Tab-separated table of C-alpha atoms and ligand atoms in Angstrom:
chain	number	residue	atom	x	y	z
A	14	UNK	CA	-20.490	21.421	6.847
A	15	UNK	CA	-21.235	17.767	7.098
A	16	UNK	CA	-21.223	16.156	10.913
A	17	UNK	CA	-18.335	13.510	11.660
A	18	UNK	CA	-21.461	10.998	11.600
A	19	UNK	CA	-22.499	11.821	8.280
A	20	UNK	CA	-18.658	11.501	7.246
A	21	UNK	CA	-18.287	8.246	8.434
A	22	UNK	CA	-21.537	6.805	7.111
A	23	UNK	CA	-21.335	3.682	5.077
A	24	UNK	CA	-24.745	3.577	4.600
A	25	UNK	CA	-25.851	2.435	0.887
A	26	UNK	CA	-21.780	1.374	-0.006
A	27	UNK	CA	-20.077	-1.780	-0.791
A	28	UNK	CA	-16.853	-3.073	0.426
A	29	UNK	CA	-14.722	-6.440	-0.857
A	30	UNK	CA	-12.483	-7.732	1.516
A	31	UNK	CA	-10.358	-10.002	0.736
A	32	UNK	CA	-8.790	-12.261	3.017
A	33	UNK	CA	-12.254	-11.367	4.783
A	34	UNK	CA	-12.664	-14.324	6.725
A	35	UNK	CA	-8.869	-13.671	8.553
A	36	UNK	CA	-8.307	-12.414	11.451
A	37	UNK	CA	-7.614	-8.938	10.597
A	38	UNK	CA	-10.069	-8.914	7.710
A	39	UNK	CA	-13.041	-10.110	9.822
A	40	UNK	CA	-12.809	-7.452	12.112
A	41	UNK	CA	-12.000	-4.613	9.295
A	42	UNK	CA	-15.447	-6.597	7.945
A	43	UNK	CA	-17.460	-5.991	11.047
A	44	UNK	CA	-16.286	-1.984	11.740
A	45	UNK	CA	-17.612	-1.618	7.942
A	46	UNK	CA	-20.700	-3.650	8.468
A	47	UNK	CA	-21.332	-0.984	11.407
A	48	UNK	CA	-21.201	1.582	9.953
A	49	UNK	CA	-23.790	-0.096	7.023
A	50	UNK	CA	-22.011	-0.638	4.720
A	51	UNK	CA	-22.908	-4.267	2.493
A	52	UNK	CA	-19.856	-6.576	2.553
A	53	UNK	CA	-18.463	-9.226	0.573
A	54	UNK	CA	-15.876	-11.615	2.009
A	55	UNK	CA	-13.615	-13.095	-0.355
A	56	UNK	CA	-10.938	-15.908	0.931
A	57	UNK	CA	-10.076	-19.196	0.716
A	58	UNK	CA	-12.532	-21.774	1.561
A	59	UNK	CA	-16.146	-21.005	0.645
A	60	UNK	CA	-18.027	-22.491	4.045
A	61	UNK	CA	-15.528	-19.584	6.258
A	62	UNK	CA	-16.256	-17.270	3.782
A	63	UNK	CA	-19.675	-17.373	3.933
A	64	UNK	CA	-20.098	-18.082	7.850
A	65	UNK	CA	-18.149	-14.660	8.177
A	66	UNK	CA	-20.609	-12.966	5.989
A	67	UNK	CA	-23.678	-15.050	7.546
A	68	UNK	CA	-22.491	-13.382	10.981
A	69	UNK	CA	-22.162	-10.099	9.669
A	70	UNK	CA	-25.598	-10.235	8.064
A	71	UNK	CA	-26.663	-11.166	11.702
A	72	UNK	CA	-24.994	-8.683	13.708
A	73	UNK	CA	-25.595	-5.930	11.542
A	74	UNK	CA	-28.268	-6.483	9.025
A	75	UNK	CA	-26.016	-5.736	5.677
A	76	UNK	CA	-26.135	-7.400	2.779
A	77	UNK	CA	-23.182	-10.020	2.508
A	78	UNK	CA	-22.044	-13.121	1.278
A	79	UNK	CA	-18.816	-14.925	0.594
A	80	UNK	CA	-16.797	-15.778	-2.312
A	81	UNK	CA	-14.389	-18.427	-2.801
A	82	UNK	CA	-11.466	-17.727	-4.134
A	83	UNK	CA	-7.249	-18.731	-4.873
A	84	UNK	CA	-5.855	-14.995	-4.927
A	85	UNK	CA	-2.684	-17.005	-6.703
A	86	UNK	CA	-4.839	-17.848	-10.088
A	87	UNK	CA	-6.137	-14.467	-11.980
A	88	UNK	CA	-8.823	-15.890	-13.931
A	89	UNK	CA	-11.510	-16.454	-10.956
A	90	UNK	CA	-10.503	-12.849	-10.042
A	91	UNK	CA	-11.549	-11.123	-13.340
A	92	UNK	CA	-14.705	-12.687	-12.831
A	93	UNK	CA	-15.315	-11.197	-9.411
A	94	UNK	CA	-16.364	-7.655	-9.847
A	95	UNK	CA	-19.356	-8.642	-12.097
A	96	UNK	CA	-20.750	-11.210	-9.499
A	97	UNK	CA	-20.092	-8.463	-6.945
A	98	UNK	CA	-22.293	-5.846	-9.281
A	99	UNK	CA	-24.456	-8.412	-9.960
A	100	UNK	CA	-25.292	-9.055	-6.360
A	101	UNK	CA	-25.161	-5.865	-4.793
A	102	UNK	CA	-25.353	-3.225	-8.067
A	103	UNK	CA	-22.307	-1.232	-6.863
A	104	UNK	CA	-18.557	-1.533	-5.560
A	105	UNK	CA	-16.859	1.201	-3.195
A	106	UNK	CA	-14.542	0.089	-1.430
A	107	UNK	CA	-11.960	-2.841	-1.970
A	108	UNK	CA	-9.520	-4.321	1.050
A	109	UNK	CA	-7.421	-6.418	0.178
A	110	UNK	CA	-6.234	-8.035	3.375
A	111	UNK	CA	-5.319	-11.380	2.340
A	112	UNK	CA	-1.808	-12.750	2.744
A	113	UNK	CA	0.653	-15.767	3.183
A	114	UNK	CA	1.573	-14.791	6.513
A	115	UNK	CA	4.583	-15.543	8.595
A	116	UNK	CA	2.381	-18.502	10.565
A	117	UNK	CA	1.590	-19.760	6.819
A	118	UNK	CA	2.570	-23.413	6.828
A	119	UNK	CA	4.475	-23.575	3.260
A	120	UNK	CA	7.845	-25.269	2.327
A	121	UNK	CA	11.067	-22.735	2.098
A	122	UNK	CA	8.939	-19.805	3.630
A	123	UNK	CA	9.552	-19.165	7.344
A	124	UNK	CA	12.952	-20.558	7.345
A	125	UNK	CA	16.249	-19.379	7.931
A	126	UNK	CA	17.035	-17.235	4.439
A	127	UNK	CA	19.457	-20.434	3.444
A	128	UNK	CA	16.111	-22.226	3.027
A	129	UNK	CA	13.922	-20.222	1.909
A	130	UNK	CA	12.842	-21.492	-1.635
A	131	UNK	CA	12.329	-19.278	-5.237
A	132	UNK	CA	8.835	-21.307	-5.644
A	133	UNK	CA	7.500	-20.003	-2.342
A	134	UNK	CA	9.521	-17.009	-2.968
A	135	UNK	CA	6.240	-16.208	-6.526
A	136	UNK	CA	3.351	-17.782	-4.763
A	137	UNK	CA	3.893	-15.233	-1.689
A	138	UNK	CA	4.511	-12.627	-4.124
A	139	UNK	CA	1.508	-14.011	-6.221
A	140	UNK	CA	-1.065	-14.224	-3.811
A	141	UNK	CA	0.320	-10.663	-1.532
A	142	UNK	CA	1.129	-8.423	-3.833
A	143	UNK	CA	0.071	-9.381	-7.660
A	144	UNK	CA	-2.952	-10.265	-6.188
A	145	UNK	CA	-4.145	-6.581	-5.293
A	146	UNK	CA	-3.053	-5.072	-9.012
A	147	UNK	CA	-5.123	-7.953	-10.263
A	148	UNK	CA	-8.233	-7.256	-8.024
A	149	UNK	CA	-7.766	-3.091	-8.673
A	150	UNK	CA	-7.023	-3.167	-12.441
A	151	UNK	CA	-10.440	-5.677	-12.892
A	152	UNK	CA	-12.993	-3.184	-9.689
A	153	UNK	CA	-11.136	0.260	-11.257
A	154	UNK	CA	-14.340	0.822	-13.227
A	155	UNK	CA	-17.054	-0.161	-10.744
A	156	UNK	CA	-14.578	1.644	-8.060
A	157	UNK	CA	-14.578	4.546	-10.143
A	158	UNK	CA	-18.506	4.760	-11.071
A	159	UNK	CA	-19.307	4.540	-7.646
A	160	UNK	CA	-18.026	8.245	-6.742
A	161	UNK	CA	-16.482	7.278	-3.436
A	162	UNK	CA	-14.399	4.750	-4.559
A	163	UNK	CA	-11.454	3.608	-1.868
A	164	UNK	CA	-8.752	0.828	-2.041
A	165	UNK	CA	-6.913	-0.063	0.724
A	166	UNK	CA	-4.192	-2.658	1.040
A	167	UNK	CA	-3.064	-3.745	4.234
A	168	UNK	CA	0.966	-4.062	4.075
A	169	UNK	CA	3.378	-4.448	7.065
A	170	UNK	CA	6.139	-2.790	9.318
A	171	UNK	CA	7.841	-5.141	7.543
A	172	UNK	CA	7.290	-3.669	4.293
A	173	UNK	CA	8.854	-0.442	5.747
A	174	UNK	CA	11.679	-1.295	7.633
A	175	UNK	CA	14.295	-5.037	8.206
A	176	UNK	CA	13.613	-7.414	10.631
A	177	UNK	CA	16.074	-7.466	13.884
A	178	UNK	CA	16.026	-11.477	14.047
A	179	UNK	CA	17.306	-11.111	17.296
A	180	UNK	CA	13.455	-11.188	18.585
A	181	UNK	CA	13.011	-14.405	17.056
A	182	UNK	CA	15.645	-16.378	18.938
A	183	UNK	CA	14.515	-19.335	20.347
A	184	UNK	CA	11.060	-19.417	18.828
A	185	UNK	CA	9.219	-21.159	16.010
A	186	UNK	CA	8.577	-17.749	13.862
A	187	UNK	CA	10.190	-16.393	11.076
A	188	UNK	CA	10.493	-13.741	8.848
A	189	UNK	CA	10.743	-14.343	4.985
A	190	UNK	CA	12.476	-12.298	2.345
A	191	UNK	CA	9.131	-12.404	0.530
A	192	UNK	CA	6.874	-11.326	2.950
A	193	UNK	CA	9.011	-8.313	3.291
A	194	UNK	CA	9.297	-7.630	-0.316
A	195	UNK	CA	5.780	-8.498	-1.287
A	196	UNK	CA	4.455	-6.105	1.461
A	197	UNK	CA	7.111	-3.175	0.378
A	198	UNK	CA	5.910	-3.838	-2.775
A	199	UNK	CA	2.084	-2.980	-2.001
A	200	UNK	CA	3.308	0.632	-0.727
A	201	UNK	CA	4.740	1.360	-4.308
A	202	UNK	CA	1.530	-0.346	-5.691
A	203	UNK	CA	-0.437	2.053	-3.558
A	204	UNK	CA	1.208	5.257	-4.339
A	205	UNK	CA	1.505	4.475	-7.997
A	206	UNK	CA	-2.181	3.456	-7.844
A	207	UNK	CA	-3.174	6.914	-5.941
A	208	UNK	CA	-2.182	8.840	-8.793
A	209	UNK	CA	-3.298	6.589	-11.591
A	210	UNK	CA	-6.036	6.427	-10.189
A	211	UNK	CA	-6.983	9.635	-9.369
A	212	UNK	CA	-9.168	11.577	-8.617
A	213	UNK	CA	-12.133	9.060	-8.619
A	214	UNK	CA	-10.755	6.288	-6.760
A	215	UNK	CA	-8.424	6.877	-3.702
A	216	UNK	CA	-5.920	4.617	-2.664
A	217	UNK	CA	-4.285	4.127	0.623
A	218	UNK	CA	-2.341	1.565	2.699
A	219	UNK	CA	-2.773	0.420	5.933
A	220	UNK	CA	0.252	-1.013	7.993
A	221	UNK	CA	-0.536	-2.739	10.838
A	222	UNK	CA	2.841	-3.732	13.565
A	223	UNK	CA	2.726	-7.197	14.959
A	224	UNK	CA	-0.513	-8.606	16.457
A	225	UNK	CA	-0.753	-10.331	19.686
A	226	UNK	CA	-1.742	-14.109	18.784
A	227	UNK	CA	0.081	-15.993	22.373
A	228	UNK	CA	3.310	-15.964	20.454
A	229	UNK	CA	5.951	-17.207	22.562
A	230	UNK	CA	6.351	-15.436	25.581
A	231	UNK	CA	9.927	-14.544	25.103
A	232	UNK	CA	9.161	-13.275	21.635
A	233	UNK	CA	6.202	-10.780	23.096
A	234	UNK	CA	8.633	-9.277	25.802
A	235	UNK	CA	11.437	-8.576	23.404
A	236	UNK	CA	9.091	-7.316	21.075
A	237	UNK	CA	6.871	-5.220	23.524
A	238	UNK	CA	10.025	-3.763	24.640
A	239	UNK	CA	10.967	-2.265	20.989
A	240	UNK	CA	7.319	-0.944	20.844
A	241	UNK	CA	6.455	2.409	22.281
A	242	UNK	CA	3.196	2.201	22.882
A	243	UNK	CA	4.251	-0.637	25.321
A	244	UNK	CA	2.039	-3.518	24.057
A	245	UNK	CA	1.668	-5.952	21.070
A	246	UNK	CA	-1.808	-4.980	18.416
A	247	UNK	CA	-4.851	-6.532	18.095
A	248	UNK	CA	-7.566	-6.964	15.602
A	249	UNK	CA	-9.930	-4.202	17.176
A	250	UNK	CA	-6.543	-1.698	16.694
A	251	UNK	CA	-6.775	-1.771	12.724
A	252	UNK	CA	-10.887	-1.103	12.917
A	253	UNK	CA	-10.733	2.541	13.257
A	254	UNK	CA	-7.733	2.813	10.196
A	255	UNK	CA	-10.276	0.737	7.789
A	256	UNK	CA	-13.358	3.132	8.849
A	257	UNK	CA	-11.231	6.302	8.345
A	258	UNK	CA	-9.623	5.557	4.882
A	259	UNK	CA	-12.890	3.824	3.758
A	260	UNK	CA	-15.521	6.217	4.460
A	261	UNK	CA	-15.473	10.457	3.713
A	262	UNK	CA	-13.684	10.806	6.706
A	263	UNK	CA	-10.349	10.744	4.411
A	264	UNK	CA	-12.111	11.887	1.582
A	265	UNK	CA	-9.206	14.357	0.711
A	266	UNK	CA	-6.515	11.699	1.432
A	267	UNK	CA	-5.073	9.231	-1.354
A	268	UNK	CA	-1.136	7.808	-1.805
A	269	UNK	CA	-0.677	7.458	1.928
A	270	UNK	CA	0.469	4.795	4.330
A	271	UNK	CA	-1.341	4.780	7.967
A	272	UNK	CA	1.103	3.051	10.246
A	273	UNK	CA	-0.739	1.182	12.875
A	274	UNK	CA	2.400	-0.420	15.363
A	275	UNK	CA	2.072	1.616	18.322
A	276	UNK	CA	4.915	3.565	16.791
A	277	UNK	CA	7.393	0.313	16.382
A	278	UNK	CA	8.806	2.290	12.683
A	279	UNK	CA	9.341	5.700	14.592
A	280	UNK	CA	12.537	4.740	15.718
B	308	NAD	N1	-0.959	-10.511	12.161
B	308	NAD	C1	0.014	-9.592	12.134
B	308	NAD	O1	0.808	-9.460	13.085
B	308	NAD	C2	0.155	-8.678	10.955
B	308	NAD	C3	1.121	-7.664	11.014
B	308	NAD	C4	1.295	-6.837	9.917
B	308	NAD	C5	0.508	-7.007	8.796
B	308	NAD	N2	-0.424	-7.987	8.757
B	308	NAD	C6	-1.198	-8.144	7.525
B	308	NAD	O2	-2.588	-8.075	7.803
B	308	NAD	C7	-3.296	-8.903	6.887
B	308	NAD	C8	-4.198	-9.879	7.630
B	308	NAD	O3	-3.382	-10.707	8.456
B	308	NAD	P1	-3.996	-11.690	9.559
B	308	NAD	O4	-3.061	-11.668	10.691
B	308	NAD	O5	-5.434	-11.385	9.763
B	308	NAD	O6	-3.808	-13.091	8.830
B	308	NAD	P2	-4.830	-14.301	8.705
B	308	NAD	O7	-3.999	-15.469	8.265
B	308	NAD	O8	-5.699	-14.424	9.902
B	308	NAD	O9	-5.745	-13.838	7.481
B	308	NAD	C9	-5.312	-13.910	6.147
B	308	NAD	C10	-6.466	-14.454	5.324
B	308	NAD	O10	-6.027	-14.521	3.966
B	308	NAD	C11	-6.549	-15.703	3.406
B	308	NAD	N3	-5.721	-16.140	2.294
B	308	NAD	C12	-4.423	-16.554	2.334
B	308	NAD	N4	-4.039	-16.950	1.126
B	308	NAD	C13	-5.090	-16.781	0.290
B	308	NAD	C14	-5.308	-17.037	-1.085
B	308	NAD	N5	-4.353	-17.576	-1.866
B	308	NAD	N6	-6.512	-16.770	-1.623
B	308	NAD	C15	-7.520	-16.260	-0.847
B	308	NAD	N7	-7.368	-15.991	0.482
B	308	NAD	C16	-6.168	-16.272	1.031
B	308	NAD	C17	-6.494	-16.727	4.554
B	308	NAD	O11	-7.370	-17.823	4.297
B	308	NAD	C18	-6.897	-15.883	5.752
B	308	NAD	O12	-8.276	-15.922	6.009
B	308	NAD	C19	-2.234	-9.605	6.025
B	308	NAD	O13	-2.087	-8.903	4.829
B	308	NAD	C20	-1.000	-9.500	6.870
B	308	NAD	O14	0.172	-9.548	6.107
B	308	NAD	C21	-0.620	-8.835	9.809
């Protein structure tokens, strides 16, 4: 029987993240990088892209480097596994972490639901969800040749369960309709993927609860309050959750959804 080390090995693997150079994705980026496995950071704007990956490379002596990249336009996307097997002669393991997030500064999008607009309404679901079936459909064959292949998209308590807006009173944050439906929408994705898919490629979700960014303080309290595990997330929560689904640790687990809110959905 193998040893939890040799389980959670990423040693000689690959891993795309997109949305890489975020918050969340940088630090999903680095617990991968640990454990050895080469890394390429896809988001926005190449010079954060690549200064992601040029850390990464320092810390941890991977391979790495950084794409540029609109997850709202498919074309550049089709093109992405082949520079990624051209690079690094393999793909195992695609993230897909990138989102318009409730701090995204767009028009109609974290407004009251009176404002919120149909055009932001297809870019969100664009860039969160069609994004990912984009991004799977063009790495299934790399994913699959690779033996170990593993998708995970990050989603969101609010893909699981409505918002109480009460917790936003008196604060500059909101919570759009599309967000909510974009990020339910990657839990089907996943599921439907996990079978699909099957039984070379595994696909799982990760759904992370609200992270502590010095929101307002009134929000955090209220918040922290509906949380049982008494405090808000952070980046270093959703590490362990990447490692696990990425490497053989979960290498008999596909179609599931690892809640990560300090059990905010369990009431
Ligand atoms: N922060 C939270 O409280 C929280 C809670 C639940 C779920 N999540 C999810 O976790 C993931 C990461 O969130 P985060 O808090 O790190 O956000 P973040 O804004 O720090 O990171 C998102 C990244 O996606 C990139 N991105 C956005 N639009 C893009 C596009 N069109 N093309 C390419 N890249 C694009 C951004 O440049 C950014 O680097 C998201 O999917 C988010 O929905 C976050």
């Amino acid at each position: 029987m193998k040893t939890l080390h040799e389980l959670m090995t990423l040693k000689g693997r690959a891993a795309l993240i997109t949305g890489g150079a975020g918050h969340i994705g940088s630090a999903i980026a680095g617990g991968l990088a640990e454990l050895g496995a080469d890394i390429v950071i896809l988001d926005m704007d190449q010079s954060k892209a690549d200064a992601t990956a040029g850390s990464l490379r320092q810390e941890y002596g991977v391979r790495t480097f950084g794409i540029a990249a609109d997850l709202g336009q498919e074309a550049p996307l089709r093109q992405v596994p082949a520079q990624i097997e051209k690079e690094l002669g393999r793909l195992d393991i695609l993230i897909h972490a990138a989102a318009l997030v409730g701090t995204s500064n767009l028009k109609g999008w974290a407004v009251p639901f009176a404002q919120q607009s149909a055009e932001t309404w297809d870019d969100a679901l664009r860039v969160n969800l069609t994004s990912s079936f984009i991004l799977s459909q063009a790495c299934a064959d790399l994913l699959a040749t690779s033996g170990k292949g593993s998708i995970i998209n990050l989603s969101s308590i609010y893909g699981m369960v409505a918002p109480d807006l009460s917790l936003y009173a008196g604060t500059n944050l909101g919570n759009p309709a599309a967000y909510a439906a974009s990020k339910a929408g990657l839990l089907q994705l996943t599921k439907w993927l996990s079978t699909v898919l099957a039984p070379k490629v595994r696909v799982n979700a990760i759904t992370p609860g609200g992270i502590w960014r010095g929101q307002a303080e009134a929000f955090v309290a209220a918040y922290t309050k509906k949380t049982p595990l008494a405090r808000m997330g952070t980046e270093e929560d959703l590490k362990g959750a990447a490692a696990y689904l990425a490497s053989d640790l979960s290498a008999y687990v596909t179609g599931h959804n690892l809640v990560v809110d300090g059990g905010w959905t369990a009431w």
